[in-house]
Amino acid sequence: MICSAAMCLAQCEKAPPQLGKAPVNKVVAAMTLEEKASLTVGEGISLSFLMQIGALTSDDVENKSEAYQAQATMVKKTADLVSGAAGATHMVSRLGINTMVLADGPAGLRINPTREDDANTYYCTAFPVATLLASTWDTDLVSKVGEAIGNEVLENGVDFLLAPALNLHRNPLCGRNFEYYSEDPLVTGKITAAMVKGVQSQGVGATIKHFAANNTETNRMALDTCVSERALRELYLEGFRIAVEDAQPWAVMSSYNKINGTYASESHDLLTKVLRNDWGFKGVVMSDWSGGSDPVAQMKAGNDLLMPGNSTQAEAIIAAVKADKLNEKILDQNIQRILNVQLKTPGFKGYKYSNKPALKEHAELARKAGVEGMVLLKNSNKALPLAEGVKKIAVFGNTSYNIITGGTGSGDVNEAYSVSLVDGLKNAGYTVNEELLGMYSEYIDEETKKLPKTTMFELPKTIEEMDVSSVASKMAGKSDCAIITLGRNSGEGNDRSSGKGDFCLADAEEKMIKTVASAFHKSGKKCVVILNIGGVIETASWKDIPDAILLAWQAGQETGNCIADVISGKVNPSGKLASTFPLKYDDVPSSGNFPGVVLEKGARDSAESQVSAAPGPPPSSPSEIVYREGIYVGYRYYDSFNVAPSYEFGYGLSYTRFEYSNINVGADTSQKLALTVDVTNTGDTTGREVVQLYIAAPSEKMQKPEKELKGFAKTRLLAPGETETITFQIPSRSLASFDTASSSWIAEAGRYRLLVGSSSRDIRKETYFDMVNEIVVKADSRALAPARDIDELKRN
Ligand code: BGC
């Protein structure tokens, strides 16, 4: 007996604790310092990232240049796991610690569709971009999209999706707005939570990103965002808070930028005080790819994992521990968090993935979601749905033929096919004018040949619209209706421009709309404009010309079918804007301070040159952006300062009408404050309505926006005459504003007006309640104070 116990002891001493079998703290205790450091940095950089930062060109990759060969070994490790994944973590096989595979992104899983010496393909579903998903205002549907994306993650051997992305649409020119949801934090937070729940229902991790205040792409790795604590708490952090509290994502990705002078990934205030202490986040924090500058500060801040990782970072961590500059206990905590999430991953559990997700079913879901998020902006004289007799269509605009399914960069997806508008129309039984189609095909082919080659992360070059003045009248004679598509693309690493051809129409586009509309109107025929765009553009100067405008966004691989579903009337549109379309760029509250200013050395407060918003490599010098508009972003600004938009937040037309009645506020069965309202379909087409609850809070103590969105719901499909009662819970949190002096959320005493509407400027019913005493709803950590006063916009 004694003998066998001794043998067992000896064996146990030899066999180190194994992750999953021994407690995590025992596994951490058995690690060497080198093993610990290796776990906190990823396995290395990916080829796509090297291309993004310009270290490799697509020619390097194609020709397998020397530079390529040098990087290839490092990249191979991740590529061997799942080709095209953005990164992976280190293994410590001695302790049963596995590698974890991470891949983008917001519109679907981004991996390479083909592999060397492998005849199989690995295409994924390109779902609609995030901005479209938010425009559905349908959390159940977004959850289903999340489930499908999560399933593709699982079945392709990936552990973490690097999405959803939820930075606020502070300014329409941010090049990544298509990856983000809205200008409003409630829509952002609720849609994000729905997506996270869907993804994680598949047993894989979601990574919410980019935390935080990363609303600009220009100079994104060295930009200092200067913003007040109140604007941070009420706007830029709020969506993340809702997502963390409602859905507990497995991971958060810190952003590239600095916030009030400190890199987000090095900010203890952000990653520990706010994220973990105030909100109770339980997962792991990873950096954005090569974000931040000091690995030791990142560990101390609570940024557990440095991605994609390199040995210099690991060496710095080891040296800091040895020199007593980093307490090993902090490192242990970082690693515990990494290991705790690893225990949940399919890779660790040995899941046998198929590499064959249900792409056909997912395509059907992508089509359904695409349709639900399209927004009908204009519909004069019932131009849409196309009348019974309208069958022959003349299709104008380059993007009708080359549809844009989503943006560029890490938010792009490698889908097997995409449906253009002409194909979508044909699938729906329309006849597309073949002569015009032939002209466009030839023109697009010719012009595309002239375009310079771009790398994956460069803005795609576009071709000018063809001059159609010589054929417009002929087409009007031969067709029943004209459809014109206007397209815009953008992506990571670049912001858009406020000029012609981007925010504004190019001259050739304006001419095309005028020429086609006038020719078709002369023949008594209608002209419909489709916007195949990822972000907001100028519409006020031309919206009177066409009969109808459908904002189709970038709806993923099924875009053409989705558009056809709406314009044919197969589906009644029910999308609404989750971001305002202003009358002009100068009306945007941040137009005077976007995309920031370059700081000459030591010239922090002097008049520095405005960073150009033109695409191109970002300036290397540090720059800053001051959020002077404070809490007045989007409709919060337009409504408080009486600035009329072109299309307001929450706006969207339907083929039917809805009436609101019986508004009531009181205590619900659980004694919580709740509001009910009846919504009736009073038109003659079945449809869905997005019902919005805004609150106008008393502002004796603190200035407040004129009103803020505090609840939203989408009805079920209502047949003509049918009514649904909508209930909104009103937690005390939604009455409160952030008081910087006390770092707490305060609901002032006074009258609260409850406004229920079909958009932010179409309020249908109103009621109120009075609060006798002020309530301190929650006290939060004092964190993220700006280093200097920010001269914020004040409400008159
Ligand atoms: C992007 C992230 C992305 C990462 C990995 C970075 O450049 O900012 O959103 O997840 O690359 O591809």
PDB file of C-alpha atoms and ligand atoms in Angstrom, residues 49 52 86 104 162 176 179 209-210 220 253 256 288-289 410 457 492, ligand 1:
ATOM      1  CA  PHE A  49      -2.739  41.771 -42.124  1.00  0.00           C
ATOM      2  CA  GLN A  52      -3.050  45.673 -44.936  1.00  0.00           C
ATOM      3  CA  ALA A  86      -6.976  36.172 -38.713  1.00  0.00           C
ATOM      4  CA  ASP A 104     -13.461  37.768 -38.845  1.00  0.00           C
ATOM      5  CA  LEU A 162     -14.107  38.559 -34.472  1.00  0.00           C
ATOM      6  CA  ARG A 176     -16.149  51.263 -41.392  1.00  0.00           C
ATOM      7  CA  GLU A 179     -19.569  47.196 -40.179  1.00  0.00           C
ATOM      8  CA  LYS A 209     -15.213  45.255 -31.048  1.00  0.00           C
ATOM      9  CA  HIS A 210     -13.647  47.847 -31.232  1.00  0.00           C
ATOM     10  CA  ARG A 220      -6.444  54.793 -36.761  1.00  0.00           C
ATOM     11  CA  MET A 253     -11.497  43.473 -28.675  1.00  0.00           C
ATOM     12  CA  TYR A 256      -6.510  50.875 -31.899  1.00  0.00           C
ATOM     13  CA  ASP A 288      -6.933  44.747 -32.170  1.00  0.00           C
ATOM     14  CA  TRP A 289      -4.295  43.492 -34.580  1.00  0.00           C
ATOM     15  CA  SER A 410     -11.706  42.334 -42.609  1.00  0.00           C
ATOM     16  CA  PHE A 457      -7.340  46.797 -47.828  1.00  0.00           C
ATOM     17  CA  GLU A 492     -11.097  49.463 -43.150  1.00  0.00           C
TER      18      GLU A 492
HETATM   19  C1  BGC B   1      -9.321  45.019 -37.688  1.00  0.00           C
HETATM   20  C2  BGC B   1     -10.173  44.101 -36.854  1.00  0.00           C
HETATM   21  C3  BGC B   1     -10.001  42.678 -37.320  1.00  0.00           C
HETATM   22  C4  BGC B   1      -8.523  42.319 -37.267  1.00  0.00           C
HETATM   23  C5  BGC B   1      -8.230  40.906 -37.708  1.00  0.00           C
HETATM   24  C6  BGC B   1      -7.873  44.557 -37.771  1.00  0.00           C
HETATM   25  O1  BGC B   1      -7.177  45.296 -38.714  1.00  0.00           O
HETATM   26  O2  BGC B   1      -9.378  46.323 -37.170  1.00  0.00           O
HETATM   27  O3  BGC B   1     -11.520  44.469 -36.929  1.00  0.00           O
HETATM   28  O4  BGC B   1     -10.756  41.810 -36.549  1.00  0.00           O
HETATM   29  O5  BGC B   1      -7.801  43.206 -38.117  1.00  0.00           O
HETATM   30  O6  BGC B   1      -8.452  40.749 -39.051  1.00  0.00           O
END
